[in-house]
PDB file of N, CA and C in Angstrom:
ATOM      1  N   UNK A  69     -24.852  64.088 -64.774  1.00 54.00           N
ATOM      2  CA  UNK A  69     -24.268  62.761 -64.937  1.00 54.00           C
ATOM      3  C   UNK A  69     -23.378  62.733 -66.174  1.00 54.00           C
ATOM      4  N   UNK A  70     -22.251  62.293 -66.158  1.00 59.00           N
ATOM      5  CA  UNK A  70     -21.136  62.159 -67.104  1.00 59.00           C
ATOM      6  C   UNK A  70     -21.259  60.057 -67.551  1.00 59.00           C
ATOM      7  N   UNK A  71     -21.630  60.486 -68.892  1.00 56.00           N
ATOM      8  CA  UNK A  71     -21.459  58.679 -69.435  1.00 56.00           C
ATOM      9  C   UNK A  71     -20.201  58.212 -69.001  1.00 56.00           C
ATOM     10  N   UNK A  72     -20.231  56.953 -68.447  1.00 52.00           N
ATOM     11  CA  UNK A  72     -18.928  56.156 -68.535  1.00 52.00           C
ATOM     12  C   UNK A  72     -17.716  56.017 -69.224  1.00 52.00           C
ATOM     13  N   UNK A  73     -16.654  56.436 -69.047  1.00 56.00           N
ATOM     14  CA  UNK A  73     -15.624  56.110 -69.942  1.00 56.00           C
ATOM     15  C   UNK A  73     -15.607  54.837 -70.492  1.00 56.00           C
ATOM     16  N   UNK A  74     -15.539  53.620 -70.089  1.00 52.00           N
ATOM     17  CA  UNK A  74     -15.320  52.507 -70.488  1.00 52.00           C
ATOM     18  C   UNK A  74     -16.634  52.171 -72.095  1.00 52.00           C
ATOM     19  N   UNK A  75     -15.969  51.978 -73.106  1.00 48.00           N
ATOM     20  CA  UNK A  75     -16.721  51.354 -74.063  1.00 48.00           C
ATOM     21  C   UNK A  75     -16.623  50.364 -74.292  1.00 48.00           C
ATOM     22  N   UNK A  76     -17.334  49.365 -74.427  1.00 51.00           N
ATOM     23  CA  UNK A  76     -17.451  47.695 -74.978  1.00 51.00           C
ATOM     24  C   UNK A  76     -17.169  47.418 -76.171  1.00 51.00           C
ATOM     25  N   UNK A  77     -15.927  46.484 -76.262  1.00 47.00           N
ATOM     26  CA  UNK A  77     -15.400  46.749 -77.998  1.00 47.00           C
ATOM     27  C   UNK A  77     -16.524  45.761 -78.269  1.00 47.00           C
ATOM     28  N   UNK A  78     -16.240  45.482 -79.798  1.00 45.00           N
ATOM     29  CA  UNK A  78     -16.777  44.545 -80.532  1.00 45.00           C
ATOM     30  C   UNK A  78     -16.468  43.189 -80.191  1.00 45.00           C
ATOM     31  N   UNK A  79     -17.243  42.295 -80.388  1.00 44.00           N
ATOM     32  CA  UNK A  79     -17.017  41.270 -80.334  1.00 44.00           C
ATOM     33  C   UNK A  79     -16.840  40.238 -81.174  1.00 44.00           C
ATOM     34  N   UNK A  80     -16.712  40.883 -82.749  1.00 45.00           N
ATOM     35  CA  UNK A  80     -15.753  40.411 -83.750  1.00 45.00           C
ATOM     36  C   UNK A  80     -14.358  39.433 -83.900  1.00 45.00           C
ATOM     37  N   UNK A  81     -14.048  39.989 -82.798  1.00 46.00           N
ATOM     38  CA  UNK A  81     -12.259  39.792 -82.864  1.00 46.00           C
ATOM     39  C   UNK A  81     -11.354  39.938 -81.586  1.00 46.00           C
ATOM     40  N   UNK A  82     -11.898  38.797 -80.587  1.00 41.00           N
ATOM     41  CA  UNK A  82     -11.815  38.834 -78.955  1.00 41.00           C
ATOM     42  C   UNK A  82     -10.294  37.958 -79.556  1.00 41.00           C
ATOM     43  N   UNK A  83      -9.253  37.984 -78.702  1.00 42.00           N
ATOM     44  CA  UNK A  83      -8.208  36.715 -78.407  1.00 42.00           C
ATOM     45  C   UNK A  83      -8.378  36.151 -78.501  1.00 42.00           C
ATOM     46  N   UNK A  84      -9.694  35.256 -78.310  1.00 43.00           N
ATOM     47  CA  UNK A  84      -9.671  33.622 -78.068  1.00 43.00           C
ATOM     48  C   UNK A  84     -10.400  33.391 -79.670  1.00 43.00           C
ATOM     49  N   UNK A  85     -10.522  34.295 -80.433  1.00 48.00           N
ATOM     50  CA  UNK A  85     -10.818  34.117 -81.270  1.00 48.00           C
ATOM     51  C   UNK A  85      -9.514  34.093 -82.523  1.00 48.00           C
ATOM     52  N   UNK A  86      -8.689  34.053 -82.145  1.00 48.00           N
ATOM     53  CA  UNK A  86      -7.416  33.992 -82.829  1.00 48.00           C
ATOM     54  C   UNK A  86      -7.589  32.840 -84.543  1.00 48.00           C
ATOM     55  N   UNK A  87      -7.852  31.646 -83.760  1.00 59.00           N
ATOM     56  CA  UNK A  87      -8.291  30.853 -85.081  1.00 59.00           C
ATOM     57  C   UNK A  87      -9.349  30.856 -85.731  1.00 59.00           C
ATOM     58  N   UNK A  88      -9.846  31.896 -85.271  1.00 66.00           N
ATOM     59  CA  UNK A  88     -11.309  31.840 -86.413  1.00 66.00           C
ATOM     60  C   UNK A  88     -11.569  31.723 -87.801  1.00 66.00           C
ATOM     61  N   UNK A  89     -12.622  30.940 -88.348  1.00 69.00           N
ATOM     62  CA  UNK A  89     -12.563  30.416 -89.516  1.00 69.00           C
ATOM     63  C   UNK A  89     -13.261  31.780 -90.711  1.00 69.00           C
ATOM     64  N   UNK A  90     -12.265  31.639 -91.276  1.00 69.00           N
ATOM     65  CA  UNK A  90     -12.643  32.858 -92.238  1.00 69.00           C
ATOM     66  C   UNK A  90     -12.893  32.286 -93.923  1.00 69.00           C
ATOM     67  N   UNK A  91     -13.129  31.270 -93.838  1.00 80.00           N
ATOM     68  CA  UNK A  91     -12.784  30.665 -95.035  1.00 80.00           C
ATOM     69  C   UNK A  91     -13.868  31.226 -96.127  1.00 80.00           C
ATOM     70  N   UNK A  92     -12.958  31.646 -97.150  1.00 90.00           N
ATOM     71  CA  UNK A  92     -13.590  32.249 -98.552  1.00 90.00           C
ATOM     72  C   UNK A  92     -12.630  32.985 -99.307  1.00 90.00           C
ATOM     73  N   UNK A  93     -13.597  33.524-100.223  1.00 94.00           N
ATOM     74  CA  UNK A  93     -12.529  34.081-101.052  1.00 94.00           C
ATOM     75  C   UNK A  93     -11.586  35.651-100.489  1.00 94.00           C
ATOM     76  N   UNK A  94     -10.954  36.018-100.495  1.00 96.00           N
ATOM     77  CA  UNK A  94     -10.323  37.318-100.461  1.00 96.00           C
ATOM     78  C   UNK A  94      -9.661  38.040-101.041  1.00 96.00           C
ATOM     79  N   UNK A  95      -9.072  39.476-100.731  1.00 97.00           N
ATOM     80  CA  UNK A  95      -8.448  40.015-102.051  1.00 97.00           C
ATOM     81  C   UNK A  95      -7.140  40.509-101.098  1.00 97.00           C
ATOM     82  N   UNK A  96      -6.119  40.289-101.945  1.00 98.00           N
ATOM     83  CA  UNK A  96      -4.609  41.031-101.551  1.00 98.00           C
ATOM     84  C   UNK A  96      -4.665  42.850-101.857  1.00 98.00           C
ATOM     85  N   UNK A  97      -4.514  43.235-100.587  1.00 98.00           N
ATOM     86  CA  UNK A  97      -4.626  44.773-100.939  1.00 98.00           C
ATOM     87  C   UNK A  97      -3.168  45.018-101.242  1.00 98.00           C
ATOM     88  N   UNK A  98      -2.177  44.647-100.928  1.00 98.00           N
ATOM     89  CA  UNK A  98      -0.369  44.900-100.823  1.00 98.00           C
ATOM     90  C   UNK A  98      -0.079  43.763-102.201  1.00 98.00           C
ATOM     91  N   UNK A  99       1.347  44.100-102.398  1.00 98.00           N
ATOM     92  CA  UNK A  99       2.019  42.752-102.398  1.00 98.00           C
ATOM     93  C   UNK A  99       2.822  41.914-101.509  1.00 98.00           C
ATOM     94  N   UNK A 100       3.486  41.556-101.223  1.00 98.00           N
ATOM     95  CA  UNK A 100       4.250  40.807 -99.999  1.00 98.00           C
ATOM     96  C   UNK A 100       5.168  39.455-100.482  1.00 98.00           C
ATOM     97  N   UNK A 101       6.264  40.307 -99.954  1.00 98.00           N
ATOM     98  CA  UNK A 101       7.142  39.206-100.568  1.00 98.00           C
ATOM     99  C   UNK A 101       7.477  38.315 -99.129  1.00 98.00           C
ATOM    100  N   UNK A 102       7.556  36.904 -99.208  1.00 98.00           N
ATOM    101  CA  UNK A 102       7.765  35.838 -98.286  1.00 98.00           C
ATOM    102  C   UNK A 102       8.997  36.085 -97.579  1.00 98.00           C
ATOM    103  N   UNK A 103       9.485  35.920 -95.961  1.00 97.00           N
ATOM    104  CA  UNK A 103      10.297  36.110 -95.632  1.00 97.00           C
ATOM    105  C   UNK A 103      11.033  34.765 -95.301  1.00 97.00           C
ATOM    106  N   UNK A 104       9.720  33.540 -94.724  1.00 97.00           N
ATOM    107  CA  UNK A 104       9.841  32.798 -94.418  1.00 97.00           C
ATOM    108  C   UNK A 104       9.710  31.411 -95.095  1.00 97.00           C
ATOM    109  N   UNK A 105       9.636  29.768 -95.642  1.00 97.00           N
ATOM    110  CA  UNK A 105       9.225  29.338 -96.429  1.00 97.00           C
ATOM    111  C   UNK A 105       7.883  28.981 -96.190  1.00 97.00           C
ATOM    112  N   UNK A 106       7.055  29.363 -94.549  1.00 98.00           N
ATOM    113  CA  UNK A 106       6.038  28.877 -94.277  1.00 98.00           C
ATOM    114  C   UNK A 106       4.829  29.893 -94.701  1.00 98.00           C
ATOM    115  N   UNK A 107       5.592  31.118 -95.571  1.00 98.00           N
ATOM    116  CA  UNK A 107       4.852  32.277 -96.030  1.00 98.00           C
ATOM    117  C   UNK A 107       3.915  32.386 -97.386  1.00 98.00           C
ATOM    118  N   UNK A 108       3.177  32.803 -97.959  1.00 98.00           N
ATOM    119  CA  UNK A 108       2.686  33.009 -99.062  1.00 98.00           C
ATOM    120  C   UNK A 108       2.955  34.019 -99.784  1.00 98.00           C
ATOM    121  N   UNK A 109       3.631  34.435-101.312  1.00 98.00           N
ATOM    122  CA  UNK A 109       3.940  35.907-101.683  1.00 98.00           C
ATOM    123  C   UNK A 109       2.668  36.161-102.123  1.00 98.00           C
ATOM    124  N   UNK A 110       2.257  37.499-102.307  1.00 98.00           N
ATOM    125  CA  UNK A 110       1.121  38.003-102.520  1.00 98.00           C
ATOM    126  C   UNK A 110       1.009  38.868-103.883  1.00 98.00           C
ATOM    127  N   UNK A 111       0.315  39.163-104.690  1.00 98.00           N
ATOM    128  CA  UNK A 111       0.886  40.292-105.661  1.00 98.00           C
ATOM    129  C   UNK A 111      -0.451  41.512-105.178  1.00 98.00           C
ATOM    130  N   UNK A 112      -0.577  42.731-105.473  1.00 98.00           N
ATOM    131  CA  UNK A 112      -1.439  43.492-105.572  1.00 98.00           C
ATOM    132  C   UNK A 112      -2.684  43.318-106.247  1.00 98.00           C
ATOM    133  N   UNK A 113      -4.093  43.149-105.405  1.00 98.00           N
ATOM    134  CA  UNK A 113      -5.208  42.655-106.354  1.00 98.00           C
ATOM    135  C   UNK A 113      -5.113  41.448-106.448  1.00 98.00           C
ATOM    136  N   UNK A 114      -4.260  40.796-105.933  1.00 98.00           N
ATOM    137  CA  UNK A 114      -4.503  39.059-106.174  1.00 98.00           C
ATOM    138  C   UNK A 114      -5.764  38.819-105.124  1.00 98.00           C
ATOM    139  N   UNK A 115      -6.563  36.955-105.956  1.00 97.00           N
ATOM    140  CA  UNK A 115      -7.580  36.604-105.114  1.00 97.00           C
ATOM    141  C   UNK A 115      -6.772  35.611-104.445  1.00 97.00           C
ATOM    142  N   UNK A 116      -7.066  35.568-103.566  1.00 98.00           N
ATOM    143  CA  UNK A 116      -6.546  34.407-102.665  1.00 98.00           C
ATOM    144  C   UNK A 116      -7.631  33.877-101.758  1.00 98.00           C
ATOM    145  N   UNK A 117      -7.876  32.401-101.690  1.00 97.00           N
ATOM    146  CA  UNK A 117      -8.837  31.970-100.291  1.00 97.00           C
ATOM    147  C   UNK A 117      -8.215  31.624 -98.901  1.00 97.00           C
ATOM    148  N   UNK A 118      -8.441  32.179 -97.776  1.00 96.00           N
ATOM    149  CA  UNK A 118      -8.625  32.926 -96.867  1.00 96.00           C
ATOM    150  C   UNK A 118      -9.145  30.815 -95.978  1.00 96.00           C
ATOM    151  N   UNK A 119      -8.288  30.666 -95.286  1.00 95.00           N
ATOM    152  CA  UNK A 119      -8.828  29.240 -94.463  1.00 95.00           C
ATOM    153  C   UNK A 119      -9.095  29.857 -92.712  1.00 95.00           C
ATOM    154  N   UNK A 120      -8.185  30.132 -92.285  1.00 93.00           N
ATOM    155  CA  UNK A 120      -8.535  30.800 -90.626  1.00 93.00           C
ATOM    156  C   UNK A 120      -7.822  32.236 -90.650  1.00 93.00           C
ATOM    157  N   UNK A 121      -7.862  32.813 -89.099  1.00 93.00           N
ATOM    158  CA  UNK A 121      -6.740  33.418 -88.601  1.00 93.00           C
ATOM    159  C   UNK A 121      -5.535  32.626 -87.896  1.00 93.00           C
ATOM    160  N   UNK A 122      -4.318  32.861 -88.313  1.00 92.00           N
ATOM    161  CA  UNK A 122      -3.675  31.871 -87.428  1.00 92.00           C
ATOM    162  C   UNK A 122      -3.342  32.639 -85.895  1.00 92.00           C
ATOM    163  N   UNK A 123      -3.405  34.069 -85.986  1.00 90.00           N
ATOM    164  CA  UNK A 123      -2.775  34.559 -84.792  1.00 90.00           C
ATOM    165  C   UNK A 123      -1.768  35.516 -84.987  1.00 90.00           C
ATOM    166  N   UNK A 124      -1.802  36.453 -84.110  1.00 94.00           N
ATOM    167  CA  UNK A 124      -0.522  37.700 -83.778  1.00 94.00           C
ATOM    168  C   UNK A 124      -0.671  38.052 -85.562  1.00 94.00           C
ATOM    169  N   UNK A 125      -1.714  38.913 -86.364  1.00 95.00           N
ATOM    170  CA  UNK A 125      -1.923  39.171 -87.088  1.00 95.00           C
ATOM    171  C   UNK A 125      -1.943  38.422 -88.921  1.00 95.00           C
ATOM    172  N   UNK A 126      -1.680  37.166 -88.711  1.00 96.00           N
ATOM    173  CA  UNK A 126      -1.446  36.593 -89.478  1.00 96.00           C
ATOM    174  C   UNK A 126      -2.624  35.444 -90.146  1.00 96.00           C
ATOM    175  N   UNK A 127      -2.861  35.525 -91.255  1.00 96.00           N
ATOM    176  CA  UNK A 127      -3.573  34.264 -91.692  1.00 96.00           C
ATOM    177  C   UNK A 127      -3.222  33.180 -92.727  1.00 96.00           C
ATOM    178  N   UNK A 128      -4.033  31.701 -93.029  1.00 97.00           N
ATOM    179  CA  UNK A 128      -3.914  31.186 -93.111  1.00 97.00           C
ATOM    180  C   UNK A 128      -4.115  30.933 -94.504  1.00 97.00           C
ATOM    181  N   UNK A 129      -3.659  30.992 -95.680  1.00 97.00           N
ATOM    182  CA  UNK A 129      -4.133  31.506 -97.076  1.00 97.00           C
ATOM    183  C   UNK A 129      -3.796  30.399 -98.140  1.00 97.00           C
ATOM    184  N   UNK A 130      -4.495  30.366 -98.989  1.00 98.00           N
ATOM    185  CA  UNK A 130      -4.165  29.482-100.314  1.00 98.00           C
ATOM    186  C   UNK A 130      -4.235  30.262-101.511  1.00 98.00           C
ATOM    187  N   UNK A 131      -3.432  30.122-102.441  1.00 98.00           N
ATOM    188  CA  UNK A 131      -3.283  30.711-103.589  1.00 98.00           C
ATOM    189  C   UNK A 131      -4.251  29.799-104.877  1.00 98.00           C
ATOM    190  N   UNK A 132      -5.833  29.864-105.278  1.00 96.00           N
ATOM    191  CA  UNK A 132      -6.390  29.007-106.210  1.00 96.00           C
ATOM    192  C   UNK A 132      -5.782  28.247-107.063  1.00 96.00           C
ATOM    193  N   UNK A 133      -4.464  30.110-107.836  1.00 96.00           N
ATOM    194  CA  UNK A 133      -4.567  29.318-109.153  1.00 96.00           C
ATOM    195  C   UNK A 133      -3.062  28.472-109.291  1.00 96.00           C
ATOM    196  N   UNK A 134      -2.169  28.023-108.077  1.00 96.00           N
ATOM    197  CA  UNK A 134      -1.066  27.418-107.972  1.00 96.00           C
ATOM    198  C   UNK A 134      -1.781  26.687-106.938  1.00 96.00           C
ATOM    199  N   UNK A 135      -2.256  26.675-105.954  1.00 97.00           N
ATOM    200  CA  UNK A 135      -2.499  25.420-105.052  1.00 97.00           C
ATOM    201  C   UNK A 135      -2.012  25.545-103.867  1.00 97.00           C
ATOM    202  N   UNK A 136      -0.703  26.828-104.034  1.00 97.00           N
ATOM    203  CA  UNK A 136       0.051  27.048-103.111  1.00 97.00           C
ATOM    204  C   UNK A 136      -0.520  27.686-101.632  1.00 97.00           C
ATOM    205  N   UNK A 137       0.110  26.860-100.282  1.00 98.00           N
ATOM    206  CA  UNK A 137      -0.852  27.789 -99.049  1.00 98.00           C
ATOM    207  C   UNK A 137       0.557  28.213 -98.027  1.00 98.00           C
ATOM    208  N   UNK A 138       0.165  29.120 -97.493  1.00 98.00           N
ATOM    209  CA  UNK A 138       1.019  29.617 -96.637  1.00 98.00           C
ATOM    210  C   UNK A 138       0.080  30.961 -95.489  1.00 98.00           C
ATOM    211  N   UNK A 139       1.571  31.371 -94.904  1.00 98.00           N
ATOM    212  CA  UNK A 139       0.980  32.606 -93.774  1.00 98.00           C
ATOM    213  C   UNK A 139       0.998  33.922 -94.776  1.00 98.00           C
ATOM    214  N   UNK A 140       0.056  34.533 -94.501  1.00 98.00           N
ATOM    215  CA  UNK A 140       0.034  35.737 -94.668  1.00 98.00           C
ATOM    216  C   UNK A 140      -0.741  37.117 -94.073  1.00 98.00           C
ATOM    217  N   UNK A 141      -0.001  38.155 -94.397  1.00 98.00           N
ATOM    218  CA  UNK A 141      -0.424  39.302 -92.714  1.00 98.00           C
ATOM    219  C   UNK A 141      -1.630  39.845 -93.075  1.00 98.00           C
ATOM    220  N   UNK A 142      -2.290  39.752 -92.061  1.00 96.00           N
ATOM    221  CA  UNK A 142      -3.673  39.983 -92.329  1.00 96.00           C
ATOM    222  C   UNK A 142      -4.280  41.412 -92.798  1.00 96.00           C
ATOM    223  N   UNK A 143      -3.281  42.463 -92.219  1.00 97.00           N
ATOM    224  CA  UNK A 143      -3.155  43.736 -93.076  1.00 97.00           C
ATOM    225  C   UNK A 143      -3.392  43.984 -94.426  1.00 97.00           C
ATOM    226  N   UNK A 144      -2.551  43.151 -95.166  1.00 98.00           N
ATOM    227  CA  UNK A 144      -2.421  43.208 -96.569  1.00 98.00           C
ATOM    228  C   UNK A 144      -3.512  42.755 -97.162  1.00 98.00           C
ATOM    229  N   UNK A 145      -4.364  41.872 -96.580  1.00 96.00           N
ATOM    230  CA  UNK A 145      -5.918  41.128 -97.055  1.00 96.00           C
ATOM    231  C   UNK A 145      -7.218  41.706 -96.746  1.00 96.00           C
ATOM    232  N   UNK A 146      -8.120  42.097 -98.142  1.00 95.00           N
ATOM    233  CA  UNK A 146      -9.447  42.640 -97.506  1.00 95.00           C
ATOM    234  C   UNK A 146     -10.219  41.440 -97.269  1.00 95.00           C
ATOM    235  N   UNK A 147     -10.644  41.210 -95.636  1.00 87.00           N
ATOM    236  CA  UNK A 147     -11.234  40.239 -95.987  1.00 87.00           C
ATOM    237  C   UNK A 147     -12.907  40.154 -96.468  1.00 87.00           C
TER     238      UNK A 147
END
């Protein structure tokens, strides 16, 4: 008997889970400069709190120590 190819991903991080609430603190692994004005810049090692996922890799972020919130790619964030 040969095991099944098919493996069952996790269920962490399905599609419909796109907005999931992640809210807390987090850390900027990159920096990231804003492309857009609906963006957040990031510096390296910055803390930032972390409100959802918004989707297609992106989240939903506030900067503590300005107040400032915007998108930012979820790559660049450990969450």
């Amino acid at each position: 008997d040969t095991e099944p190819y098919y493996h069952p991903t996790p269920t962490t991080a399905t599609s419909e889970e796109d907005d999931e609430l992640f809210a807390g603190p987090s850390l900027a692994l990159y920096a990231f400069e804003p492309e857009n004005p609906n963006e957040l810049r990031l510096d390296e090692g910055q803390e930032i709190m972390v409100s959802y996922r918004h989707g297609q890799g992106w989240l939903v972020a506030s900067d503590p120590a300005t107040g400032e919130q915007g998108l930012v790619p979820e790559a660049y964030v450990r969450l």
